[in-house]
Coordinates of C-alpha atoms in Angstrom, one line a residue:
M1 CA 13.4 -51.3 6.7
T2 CA 10.3 -53.2 5.8
F3 CA 8.7 -56.0 7.6
Q4 CA 6.8 -59.0 6.1
Q5 CA 3.1 -58.6 6.4
Y6 CA 1.3 -61.6 7.7
P7 CA -2.3 -62.4 6.9
P8 CA -4.8 -61.2 9.5
Q9 CA -6.2 -63.7 12.0
G10 CA -8.9 -65.9 10.4
A11 CA -7.4 -65.8 6.9
Y12 CA -6.4 -69.4 7.1
P13 CA -9.0 -72.2 7.5
P14 CA -9.3 -73.8 10.9
P15 CA -7.6 -77.2 11.5
G16 CA -9.5 -80.1 10.0
A17 CA -11.0 -78.0 7.2
Y18 CA -9.0 -79.9 4.6
P19 CA -8.4 -83.7 4.4
P20 CA -4.9 -84.9 5.5
P21 CA -2.2 -84.8 2.9
G22 CA -2.4 -87.7 0.5
M23 CA -6.1 -88.4 1.1
A24 CA -8.9 -87.4 -1.3
R25 CA -12.2 -86.2 0.2
K26 CA -14.9 -88.9 -0.4
P27 CA -18.4 -87.7 -1.5
N28 CA -21.1 -87.8 1.1
G29 CA -23.2 -90.9 0.8
A30 CA -26.2 -89.8 2.9
T31 CA -28.7 -89.9 0.0
G32 CA -27.6 -93.4 -1.1
V33 CA -27.8 -94.7 2.5
I34 CA -31.3 -93.3 3.0
A35 CA -32.4 -94.8 -0.4
G36 CA -30.9 -98.2 0.7
I37 CA -32.8 -98.1 4.0
L38 CA -36.1 -97.2 2.4
A39 CA -35.6 -100.0 -0.2
I40 CA -35.0 -102.5 2.6
L41 CA -38.1 -101.4 4.5
G42 CA -40.1 -101.6 1.3
G43 CA -38.8 -105.0 0.5
V44 CA -39.8 -106.3 4.0
W45 CA -43.2 -104.7 3.5
F46 CA -43.8 -106.4 0.1
L47 CA -42.5 -109.8 1.4
S48 CA -44.9 -109.5 4.3
G49 CA -47.6 -109.2 1.6
F50 CA -46.4 -112.4 0.0
V51 CA -46.6 -114.2 3.4
W52 CA -50.1 -112.9 3.9
A53 CA -51.2 -114.0 0.4
V54 CA -49.9 -117.5 1.2
I55 CA -51.8 -117.6 4.5
L56 CA -55.0 -116.5 2.7
L57 CA -54.5 -119.4 0.1
F58 CA -55.0 -121.9 2.9
G59 CA -58.6 -120.8 3.2
R60 CA -59.5 -120.6 -0.5
V61 CA -57.5 -120.7 -3.6
E62 CA -58.2 -117.6 -5.7
S63 CA -56.3 -116.1 -8.7
Y64 CA -56.0 -112.7 -7.1
F65 CA -54.2 -114.2 -4.1
I66 CA -51.8 -116.0 -6.4
I67 CA -51.1 -113.1 -8.7
G68 CA -50.7 -110.7 -5.8
G69 CA -48.4 -113.0 -3.9
I70 CA -46.1 -113.6 -6.9
L71 CA -45.9 -109.8 -7.5
D72 CA -45.2 -109.1 -3.9
L73 CA -42.5 -111.7 -3.8
A74 CA -40.8 -110.3 -7.0
V75 CA -40.9 -106.7 -5.9
G76 CA -39.9 -107.4 -2.3
A77 CA -36.9 -109.5 -3.4
L78 CA -35.7 -106.7 -5.8
L79 CA -36.0 -104.0 -3.1
L80 CA -34.5 -106.1 -0.4
I81 CA -31.5 -107.3 -2.4
G82 CA -31.0 -103.9 -4.1
G83 CA -31.2 -102.0 -0.8
I84 CA -28.5 -104.3 0.8
L85 CA -26.2 -103.9 -2.2
L86 CA -26.8 -100.1 -2.3
L87 CA -25.7 -99.8 1.3
R88 CA -22.5 -101.5 0.3
A89 CA -22.1 -98.9 -2.4
K90 CA -22.7 -101.2 -5.3
S91 CA -24.1 -99.8 -8.6
V92 CA -26.1 -102.9 -9.3
G93 CA -28.0 -102.2 -6.1
R94 CA -29.0 -98.8 -7.3
M95 CA -30.4 -100.4 -10.5
L96 CA -32.3 -103.1 -8.6
V97 CA -33.8 -100.5 -6.2
V98 CA -35.1 -98.3 -9.0
I99 CA -36.5 -101.3 -10.9
G100 CA -38.2 -102.7 -7.7
A101 CA -39.7 -99.3 -6.7
G102 CA -40.8 -98.6 -10.2
A103 CA -42.5 -102.0 -10.5
G104 CA -44.2 -101.5 -7.1
I105 CA -45.7 -98.2 -8.4
F106 CA -46.7 -99.8 -11.7
F107 CA -48.5 -102.8 -10.3
G108 CA -50.1 -100.8 -7.5
V109 CA -51.6 -98.3 -9.9
L110 CA -52.6 -101.1 -12.3
S111 CA -54.4 -102.8 -9.5
V112 CA -56.5 -99.7 -8.7
I113 CA -57.2 -99.1 -12.4
L114 CA -58.4 -102.7 -13.1
S115 CA -60.5 -102.7 -9.9
A116 CA -62.2 -99.5 -10.9
T117 CA -62.8 -100.3 -14.6
V118 CA -63.3 -104.1 -15.0
G119 CA -63.8 -105.1 -11.4
F120 CA -60.7 -107.3 -11.3
F121 CA -58.1 -106.8 -8.6
Y122 CA -55.3 -108.7 -7.0
V123 CA -53.9 -108.6 -3.5
F124 CA -50.7 -106.6 -3.9
G125 CA -48.7 -104.1 -2.0
G126 CA -47.9 -105.5 1.4
V127 CA -50.5 -106.6 4.0
S128 CA -53.4 -104.6 2.5
A129 CA -56.0 -106.1 0.2
F130 CA -57.5 -102.9 -1.1
Y131 CA -55.6 -99.6 -1.6
G132 CA -58.2 -96.9 -2.3
F133 CA -56.9 -93.6 -3.4
F134 CA -55.3 -92.4 -0.1
G135 CA -54.0 -95.9 0.7
L136 CA -52.2 -96.0 -2.6
I137 CA -50.6 -92.6 -2.0
I138 CA -49.5 -93.2 1.6
Q139 CA -48.6 -96.9 1.5
L140 CA -47.0 -97.1 -1.9
L141 CA -46.5 -94.0 -4.1
L142 CA -44.8 -91.6 -1.6
P143 CA -42.2 -94.1 -0.2
A144 CA -41.5 -95.6 -3.7
I145 CA -41.1 -92.2 -5.4
A146 CA -38.8 -91.0 -2.5
T147 CA -36.7 -94.1 -2.9
I148 CA -36.3 -93.7 -6.7
V149 CA -35.4 -90.0 -6.4
L150 CA -32.8 -90.6 -3.7
A151 CA -31.3 -93.4 -5.7
L152 CA -31.0 -91.4 -8.9
I153 CA -29.9 -88.0 -7.8
P154 CA -26.3 -87.0 -8.6
P155 CA -24.9 -87.2 -5.0
T156 CA -25.8 -90.9 -4.9
G157 CA -24.1 -91.4 -8.3
R158 CA -20.9 -89.6 -7.2
W159 CA -20.8 -91.7 -4.0
L160 CA -21.1 -94.9 -6.0
A161 CA -18.5 -93.8 -8.5
A162 CA -16.1 -92.9 -5.7
G163 CA -16.5 -96.4 -4.3
K164 CA -15.4 -97.9 -7.6
Q165 CA -12.1 -95.9 -7.9
P166 CA -9.0 -97.3 -6.2
A167 CA -7.5 -95.2 -3.6
V168 CA -4.6 -93.2 -5.0
F169 CA -2.0 -91.9 -2.7
M170 CA -0.9 -88.3 -3.4
P171 CA 2.4 -87.3 -1.7
P172 CA 2.0 -84.3 0.5
Q173 CA 3.4 -81.0 -0.8
N174 CA 6.5 -79.6 0.8
F175 CA 5.5 -76.4 2.6
G176 CA 8.9 -75.9 4.1
Y177 CA 11.9 -74.1 2.7
P178 CA 12.9 -74.8 -0.9
Q179 CA 15.6 -77.4 -1.3
P180 CA 18.8 -76.3 -3.1
P181 CA 19.2 -77.7 -6.6
G182 CA 21.7 -80.4 -7.3
G183 CA 25.3 -79.3 -7.5
Y184 CA 24.9 -76.5 -5.1
P185 CA 26.8 -74.1 -5.1
P186 CA 26.8 -73.4 -8.8
P187 CA 30.1 -73.6 -10.8
G188 CA 32.1 -70.4 -10.6
H189 CA 30.8 -69.5 -7.2
P190 CA 33.6 -68.9 -4.7
P191 CA 33.9 -71.8 -2.2
P192 CA 32.9 -71.1 1.3
H193 CA 35.5 -69.8 3.7
Q194 CA 37.5 -72.6 5.2
P195 CA 39.1 -72.0 8.6
G196 CA 42.9 -72.2 8.3
P197 CA 45.5 -73.3 10.9
P198 CA 45.8 -71.0 13.9
P199 CA 48.5 -68.4 13.5
G200 CA 51.9 -69.3 15.0
Q201 CA 52.9 -68.1 18.3
W202 CA 55.0 -65.0 18.4

């Protein structure tokens, strides 16, 4: 006589290792959320630069205040709106964040190059008038590059794609005993024993 061998203890995953029946596991959106938060902080930083440029214009009207203020406003609005939409798992937010961060890097580097070559600069990049090499890296390049990378990596894309798909209910599988087929018992099978009337009394 043989006995059924059961799996050793620990062969089955612990409770909670799998999602409940009928529910699909949603991708982790940590990278997208961090990118959205960085974009919002960057948007506030650039918008503060716009406010500062407007304040400086009350003292004297200069072209580098006007140009820098307009660029700060544009980049700050892109990052702020894009970051909010990205936190809501909207693909358009991802695009706006990448464009805004890329524009911030471009105009910041361009400002340093123009200042070093032709002596022209504009007040751009938050509440700082001059970057310098280390200021450009710390205040602009590192946060902007981190925002772009986090927004473009595959986990963020999978998280956004999962938010677009409608929830599909999958019925749970039957892990109990198999159900008998229709028409059970099959034709030709002897009917089950039916109890007859009790025997008569002697």
